[in-house]
């Protein structure tokens, strides 16, 4: 049974979950203002590096907090309803919104992404728009957003399935008397009550971050229905911490201690992390997708363009001529007509080079030896061979050279990911403590925010996409423009929740009840 003090803590966690979801709306609004192309509909011309830091800082803790609280409330529902009741409850509250939302969001995302791409010059369209849209809807591999921003619901469902299987195994076979679970709870209590709690929790997170192989942190796994096991492992850690916290809810008092100092220290630690990451991505070294390029790995568009244009009259045996011949008529025309590019045009060109030159072209009929690459000196994969040829065709400074010889050392990576993991837990402890301080008592306003946050998060991104497409080229100051994105979005989302969701069957599905 829960005590009254535990009830208070549950109010604070429910509020924190809601505000973490609302923070995701501001996170995605900032996404458009990052001064690199990051997969948005369009990059806003008012981009500012401050938004890049906010985007990075938020990614350190936002979804981690969400999965921790999801684990906490998952155990609460499981203990209250049992296996069957838990399964039915999660199917209604998670699986049904995911399925219904995905059916709407995936084709809508595709529509807006293509529209923004054509408007910005990121996509050079040579066929009717609706044919292009239908092709992208059918061929999932063309899109990075197959799961859309609802990927977190999909991964929650995977975690629920894992929990049900593990609980059945423990209760029915391995741990019928609960001794293993009692031991695990005691060890967890010792960790949380230790003065080194955040450092101890950072160790398993550091392992999953190493596995993710990404200086940005945990990868956003929206590109495929096939689970990214490194991502699932990372979020499983937070889910497990939440699950174990629910078994010993009195431990939440530990988070109250010096919460402001933890927030400050976690934020201060995130600054050098961001600066290191930003330097690496600017120089093409934060890319784990080799042989494909990040946009910044094509460093000098003017030299690249000049060399390709001069190759038009060269014999087909010349490597530059072969690369030129691999380009579509649209991109050949683009290179002739554009001596500079916008961020989106630049990203579109690199995306085309990745797909149609590096991955699909036949620039060489033989294996290519790439000095200093991987431990295997002979590269027989066509994409790797094409990337090697592309690098050899252009001097360093035009296209990033010899990627595998230049990533951060293992020592740098060790220190960076350790600091990243510690910063994440500092921020999590700080925000849980802050929430305990601010939202310990039930509040009608906070309850309304908590109820609305699920719906707002589900619908917010296509609304922001539409705003972005319409105003991205307006040369306004970044601050009022960022405010505009959010004010317009909330002006659409909040009334839709109040009038279309709160007192309807949709509200019953999302919130578990209809309000009068």
Coordinates of N, CA and C in Angstrom, one line a residue, residues 111-265:
X111 N 4.7 13.9 -46.3 CA 4.1 15.1 -47.1 C 4.9 16.3 -46.7
X112 N 5.0 16.7 -45.4 CA 5.6 17.9 -45.0 C 7.1 17.9 -45.3
X113 N 7.7 16.8 -45.1 CA 9.2 16.7 -45.3 C 9.5 16.9 -46.7
X114 N 8.7 16.3 -47.6 CA 9.0 16.5 -49.1 C 8.6 18.0 -49.5
X115 N 7.6 18.5 -49.0 CA 7.2 19.9 -49.3 C 8.3 20.8 -48.8
X116 N 8.7 20.7 -47.6 CA 9.8 21.6 -47.1 C 11.1 21.4 -47.9
X117 N 11.4 20.1 -48.3 CA 12.6 19.8 -49.1 C 12.6 20.5 -50.4
X118 N 11.4 20.4 -51.1 CA 11.3 21.1 -52.4 C 11.3 22.6 -52.3
X119 N 10.7 23.1 -51.3 CA 10.7 24.6 -51.1 C 12.1 25.1 -50.8
X120 N 12.9 24.3 -50.1 CA 14.2 24.8 -49.7 C 15.3 24.5 -50.6
X121 N 15.0 23.6 -51.6 CA 16.1 23.2 -52.5 C 16.8 22.0 -52.0
X122 N 16.4 21.4 -50.9 CA 17.0 20.2 -50.4 C 16.7 19.0 -51.3
X123 N 15.5 19.0 -52.0 CA 15.1 18.0 -52.9 C 14.9 18.6 -54.3
X124 N 15.6 18.1 -55.3 CA 15.4 18.6 -56.6 C 14.4 17.6 -57.3
X125 N 13.1 18.0 -57.4 CA 12.1 17.1 -57.8 C 12.0 17.1 -59.3
X126 N 12.0 15.9 -59.9 CA 11.8 15.8 -61.3 C 10.6 15.0 -61.7
X127 N 9.7 14.7 -60.7 CA 8.5 14.0 -61.0 C 7.3 14.7 -60.2
X128 N 6.1 14.4 -60.6 CA 5.0 15.1 -59.9 C 5.0 14.8 -58.4
X129 N 4.7 15.8 -57.6 CA 4.8 15.8 -56.2 C 4.1 14.6 -55.6
X130 N 2.9 14.3 -56.0 CA 2.1 13.2 -55.4 C 2.7 11.9 -55.7
X131 N 3.3 11.7 -56.9 CA 4.0 10.5 -57.2 C 5.2 10.3 -56.3
X132 N 6.0 11.4 -56.0 CA 7.1 11.3 -55.1 C 6.6 11.0 -53.7
X133 N 5.5 11.6 -53.3 CA 5.0 11.4 -51.9 C 4.6 9.9 -51.8
X134 N 3.9 9.4 -52.8 CA 3.4 8.0 -52.7 C 4.6 7.0 -52.7
X135 N 5.7 7.4 -53.4 CA 6.9 6.5 -53.4 C 7.5 6.5 -52.0
X136 N 7.6 7.7 -51.4 CA 8.3 7.8 -50.1 C 7.4 7.1 -49.0
X137 N 6.1 7.2 -49.2 CA 5.2 6.5 -48.2 C 5.4 5.0 -48.3
X138 N 5.5 4.5 -49.5 CA 5.6 3.0 -49.8 C 7.0 2.5 -49.4
X139 N 8.0 3.3 -49.7 CA 9.4 2.8 -49.6 C 10.0 3.4 -48.3
X140 N 9.9 2.7 -47.2 CA 10.3 3.2 -45.9 C 11.7 3.5 -45.8
X141 N 12.6 2.8 -46.6 CA 14.0 3.0 -46.5 C 14.4 4.4 -47.0
X142 N 13.5 5.1 -47.7 CA 13.8 6.5 -48.2 C 13.7 7.5 -47.0
X143 N 13.1 7.2 -45.9 CA 12.8 8.1 -44.8 C 13.6 7.8 -43.6
X144 N 14.0 8.8 -42.8 CA 14.6 8.6 -41.5 C 13.6 8.5 -40.4
X145 N 12.3 8.8 -40.7 CA 11.3 9.0 -39.7 C 10.2 8.0 -39.8
X146 N 10.5 6.7 -40.1 CA 9.5 5.7 -40.2 C 8.6 5.7 -39.0
X147 N 9.2 5.7 -37.8 CA 8.4 5.7 -36.6 C 7.9 7.0 -36.1
X148 N 8.3 8.1 -36.9 CA 8.0 9.5 -36.5 C 8.4 9.8 -35.1
X149 N 7.9 10.9 -34.5 CA 8.3 11.2 -33.2 C 7.6 10.3 -32.1
X150 N 6.8 9.4 -32.6 CA 6.2 8.4 -31.7 C 7.0 7.2 -31.4
X151 N 8.3 7.2 -31.8 CA 9.2 6.1 -31.6 C 9.2 5.7 -30.1
X152 N 9.1 6.7 -29.2 CA 9.2 6.3 -27.8 C 8.1 5.4 -27.3
X153 N 6.9 5.5 -28.0 CA 5.8 4.6 -27.6 C 6.1 3.2 -28.1
X154 N 6.7 3.1 -29.3 CA 7.1 1.8 -29.8 C 8.1 1.1 -28.8
X155 N 9.1 1.9 -28.4 CA 10.1 1.4 -27.5 C 9.5 1.1 -26.1
X156 N 8.5 1.8 -25.7 CA 7.9 1.5 -24.4 C 7.2 0.1 -24.5
X157 N 6.5 -0.1 -25.7 CA 5.9 -1.4 -25.9 C 6.9 -2.5 -25.9
X158 N 8.0 -2.3 -26.4 CA 9.1 -3.4 -26.4 C 9.5 -3.6 -24.9
X159 N 9.7 -2.5 -24.2 CA 10.0 -2.7 -22.8 C 9.0 -3.4 -21.9
X160 N 7.7 -3.1 -22.2 CA 6.6 -3.8 -21.5 C 6.6 -5.3 -21.8
X161 N 6.9 -5.6 -23.1 CA 7.0 -7.0 -23.4 C 8.1 -7.7 -22.7
X162 N 9.2 -7.0 -22.6 CA 10.4 -7.6 -21.9 C 10.1 -7.7 -20.4
X163 N 9.4 -6.8 -19.8 CA 9.0 -6.8 -18.4 C 8.1 -8.0 -18.2
X164 N 7.1 -8.2 -19.0 CA 6.1 -9.3 -18.8 C 6.9 -10.6 -18.9
X165 N 7.7 -10.7 -19.9 CA 8.5 -12.0 -20.1 C 9.4 -12.3 -18.9
X166 N 10.1 -11.2 -18.4 CA 11.0 -11.4 -17.3 C 10.3 -11.7 -16.0
X167 N 9.2 -11.0 -15.8 CA 8.5 -11.2 -14.6 C 7.9 -12.6 -14.5
X168 N 7.4 -13.1 -15.7 CA 6.8 -14.4 -15.7 C 7.9 -15.4 -15.4
X169 N 9.1 -15.2 -16.0 CA 10.2 -16.1 -15.8 C 10.7 -16.1 -14.3
X170 N 10.8 -15.0 -13.7 CA 11.2 -14.9 -12.3 C 10.2 -15.5 -11.4
X171 N 8.9 -15.1 -11.5 CA 7.9 -15.5 -10.6 C 7.5 -17.0 -10.8
X172 N 7.6 -17.4 -12.0 CA 7.2 -18.8 -12.3 C 8.2 -19.9 -12.3
X173 N 9.5 -19.5 -12.5 CA 10.5 -20.5 -12.6 C 11.7 -20.2 -11.7
X174 N 12.4 -19.0 -12.0 CA 13.7 -18.8 -11.4 C 13.6 -18.3 -9.9
X175 N 12.6 -17.5 -9.6 CA 12.5 -16.8 -8.3 C 11.1 -16.8 -7.7
X176 N 10.6 -18.0 -7.5 CA 9.3 -18.2 -7.1 C 9.1 -17.6 -5.7
X177 N 10.1 -17.6 -4.9 CA 9.9 -17.0 -3.5 C 10.4 -15.6 -3.4
X178 N 10.8 -15.0 -4.5 CA 11.1 -13.6 -4.5 C 12.5 -13.2 -3.9
X179 N 13.3 -14.2 -3.7 CA 14.6 -13.9 -3.0 C 15.5 -13.1 -3.9
X180 N 15.5 -13.4 -5.2 CA 16.4 -12.7 -6.2 C 15.9 -11.2 -6.3
X181 N 14.6 -11.0 -6.3 CA 14.0 -9.7 -6.5 C 14.3 -8.9 -5.2
X182 N 14.1 -9.5 -4.0 CA 14.4 -8.8 -2.8 C 15.9 -8.4 -2.7
X183 N 16.8 -9.3 -3.1 CA 18.2 -9.0 -3.1 C 18.5 -7.8 -4.1
X184 N 17.9 -7.8 -5.3 CA 18.1 -6.7 -6.2 C 17.6 -5.4 -5.7
X185 N 16.4 -5.4 -5.0 CA 15.9 -4.2 -4.4 C 16.8 -3.7 -3.3
X186 N 17.4 -4.6 -2.5 CA 18.4 -4.1 -1.5 C 19.6 -3.5 -2.1
X187 N 20.1 -4.1 -3.1 CA 21.3 -3.6 -3.8 C 21.0 -2.2 -4.4
X188 N 19.8 -2.1 -5.0 CA 19.4 -0.8 -5.6 C 19.3 0.3 -4.5
X189 N 18.7 -0.1 -3.3 CA 18.6 0.8 -2.2 C 20.0 1.3 -1.8
X190 N 20.9 0.4 -1.7 CA 22.3 0.7 -1.3 C 22.9 1.7 -2.3
X191 N 22.7 1.5 -3.6 CA 23.2 2.4 -4.6 C 22.6 3.8 -4.5
X192 N 21.3 3.9 -4.4 CA 20.6 5.2 -4.3 C 21.0 6.0 -3.1
X193 N 21.2 5.2 -2.0 CA 21.5 5.9 -0.7 C 23.0 6.2 -0.5
X194 N 23.8 5.7 -1.5 CA 25.2 6.0 -1.4 C 25.5 7.4 -1.8
X195 N 26.6 8.0 -1.3 CA 27.0 9.3 -1.7 C 27.6 9.3 -3.1
X196 N 27.9 8.1 -3.6 CA 28.4 8.0 -5.0 C 27.3 7.5 -5.9
X197 N 26.0 7.7 -5.6 CA 24.9 7.2 -6.4 C 24.9 7.5 -7.8
X198 N 25.2 8.8 -8.1 CA 25.1 9.2 -9.5 C 26.3 8.7 -10.3
X199 N 27.5 8.6 -9.7 CA 28.6 8.0 -10.3 C 28.4 6.5 -10.6
X200 N 27.8 5.8 -9.6 CA 27.5 4.4 -9.8 C 26.5 4.1 -10.9
X201 N 25.5 5.0 -11.0 CA 24.5 4.8 -12.0 C 25.1 5.2 -13.4
X202 N 26.1 6.1 -13.4 CA 26.7 6.5 -14.7 C 27.5 5.4 -15.3
X203 N 27.9 4.4 -14.6 CA 28.8 3.4 -15.2 C 28.0 2.6 -16.2
X204 N 26.8 2.0 -15.9 CA 26.1 1.2 -16.9 C 25.6 2.1 -18.0
X205 N 25.3 3.4 -17.7 CA 25.0 4.3 -18.8 C 26.1 4.6 -19.7
X206 N 27.3 4.7 -19.2 CA 28.5 4.9 -20.0 C 28.7 3.7 -20.9
X207 N 28.4 2.5 -20.5 CA 28.6 1.3 -21.3 C 27.6 1.4 -22.5
X208 N 26.4 1.8 -22.3 CA 25.4 1.8 -23.4 C 25.7 3.0 -24.3
X209 N 26.3 4.1 -23.8 CA 26.7 5.2 -24.7 C 27.8 4.8 -25.6
X210 N 28.8 4.0 -25.0 CA 29.9 3.5 -25.8 C 29.3 2.6 -27.0
X211 N 28.3 1.8 -26.7 CA 27.6 1.0 -27.7 C 26.9 1.8 -28.7
X212 N 26.3 2.9 -28.3 CA 25.6 3.8 -29.2 C 26.5 4.5 -30.2
X213 N 27.8 4.7 -29.8 CA 28.8 5.2 -30.7 C 28.4 6.5 -31.3
X214 N 28.0 7.5 -30.4 CA 27.4 8.7 -30.9 C 27.7 9.8 -29.9
X215 N 28.4 10.9 -30.4 CA 28.8 12.0 -29.5 C 27.5 12.8 -29.1
X216 N 26.4 12.6 -29.8 CA 25.2 13.3 -29.4 C 24.5 12.6 -28.3
X217 N 24.9 11.4 -28.0 CA 24.2 10.7 -26.9 C 23.5 9.5 -27.4
X218 N 22.3 9.2 -26.8 CA 21.5 8.1 -27.3 C 20.9 8.4 -28.6
X219 N 21.0 7.6 -29.6 CA 20.5 7.8 -30.9 C 19.0 7.8 -30.9
X220 N 18.4 8.7 -31.7 CA 16.9 8.7 -31.9 C 16.6 7.6 -32.9
X221 N 15.9 6.5 -32.4 CA 15.7 5.4 -33.3 C 14.4 5.4 -34.1
X222 N 14.3 6.5 -34.9 CA 13.0 6.6 -35.6 C 13.0 6.1 -37.0
X223 N 14.2 5.5 -37.5 CA 14.3 5.2 -38.9 C 13.8 3.8 -39.3
X224 N 13.5 2.9 -38.3 CA 13.2 1.6 -38.6 C 12.3 0.9 -37.5
X225 N 11.5 0.0 -37.9 CA 10.8 -0.9 -36.9 C 11.7 -1.9 -36.3
X226 N 12.8 -2.2 -36.9 CA 13.8 -3.1 -36.3 C 14.4 -2.4 -35.1
X227 N 14.3 -2.9 -33.9 CA 14.9 -2.2 -32.7 C 16.4 -1.9 -32.9
X228 N 16.8 -0.8 -32.4 CA 18.2 -0.5 -32.2 C 18.6 -1.0 -30.8
X229 N 19.3 -2.1 -30.7 CA 19.5 -2.7 -29.5 C 20.3 -1.8 -28.5
X230 N 21.2 -1.0 -29.0 CA 22.0 -0.1 -28.2 C 21.0 0.9 -27.5
X231 N 20.1 1.4 -28.3 CA 19.1 2.4 -27.8 C 18.2 1.7 -26.8
X232 N 17.7 0.5 -27.1 CA 16.8 -0.2 -26.2 C 17.6 -0.5 -24.9
X233 N 18.8 -0.8 -24.9 CA 19.6 -1.1 -23.7 C 19.7 0.2 -22.9
X234 N 20.0 1.3 -23.5 CA 20.1 2.6 -22.8 C 18.8 2.9 -22.1
X235 N 17.7 2.9 -22.8 CA 16.5 3.3 -22.2 C 16.0 2.2 -21.2
X236 N 16.4 1.0 -21.4 CA 16.0 -0.1 -20.4 C 16.6 0.2 -19.1
X237 N 17.8 0.8 -19.1 CA 18.5 1.2 -17.8 C 17.6 2.2 -17.0
X238 N 17.1 3.2 -17.7 CA 16.3 4.2 -17.0 C 14.9 3.6 -16.6
X239 N 14.4 2.8 -17.4 CA 13.1 2.1 -17.1 C 13.3 1.3 -15.9
X240 N 14.4 0.5 -15.8 CA 14.7 -0.3 -14.7 C 14.8 0.5 -13.4
X241 N 15.5 1.6 -13.5 CA 15.7 2.5 -12.3 C 14.3 2.9 -11.8
X242 N 13.5 3.3 -12.7 CA 12.1 3.8 -12.3 C 11.3 2.6 -11.7
X243 N 11.4 1.4 -12.3 CA 10.7 0.3 -11.8 C 11.2 0.0 -10.3
X244 N 12.5 0.0 -10.1 CA 13.0 -0.3 -8.8 C 12.7 0.8 -7.8
X245 N 12.6 2.1 -8.2 CA 12.2 3.2 -7.4 C 10.8 3.0 -6.9
X246 N 9.9 2.5 -7.7 CA 8.5 2.2 -7.3 C 8.5 1.2 -6.2
X247 N 9.4 0.2 -6.3 CA 9.4 -0.8 -5.2 C 9.9 -0.2 -3.9
X248 N 10.6 0.9 -3.9 CA 11.1 1.5 -2.7 C 10.9 3.1 -2.8
X249 N 9.6 3.5 -2.8 CA 9.4 4.9 -3.2 C 9.9 5.9 -2.2
X250 N 10.2 5.5 -1.0 CA 10.8 6.4 0.0 C 12.2 6.9 -0.5
X251 N 12.8 6.2 -1.4 CA 14.1 6.6 -2.0 C 14.0 7.9 -2.7
X252 N 12.8 8.3 -3.1 CA 12.7 9.5 -3.9 C 13.1 10.7 -3.0
X253 N 13.1 10.6 -1.7 CA 13.6 11.7 -0.8 C 15.0 12.0 -1.1
X254 N 15.8 11.0 -1.5 CA 17.2 11.2 -1.8 C 17.4 12.2 -2.8
X255 N 16.5 12.3 -3.8 CA 16.6 13.3 -4.9 C 16.5 14.7 -4.5
X256 N 15.9 14.9 -3.3 CA 15.6 16.3 -2.8 C 16.9 17.0 -2.4
X257 N 17.9 16.2 -2.1 CA 19.2 16.8 -1.5 C 19.9 17.6 -2.6
X258 N 20.1 18.9 -2.4 CA 21.0 19.8 -3.2 C 20.6 19.7 -4.7
X259 N 19.3 19.7 -4.9 CA 18.9 19.5 -6.3 C 19.4 20.7 -7.2
X260 N 19.4 21.9 -6.6 CA 19.8 23.1 -7.4 C 21.3 22.9 -7.8
X261 N 22.1 22.5 -6.9 CA 23.6 22.3 -7.2 C 23.8 21.2 -8.3
X262 N 22.9 20.2 -8.2 CA 23.0 19.1 -9.3 C 22.7 19.7 -10.6
X263 N 21.6 20.5 -10.7 CA 21.2 21.1 -12.0 C 22.3 22.0 -12.5
X264 N 22.9 22.8 -11.6 CA 23.9 23.7 -12.0 C 25.1 22.9 -12.5
X265 N 25.6 21.9 -11.8 CA 26.8 21.2 -12.1 C 26.5 20.4 -13.4

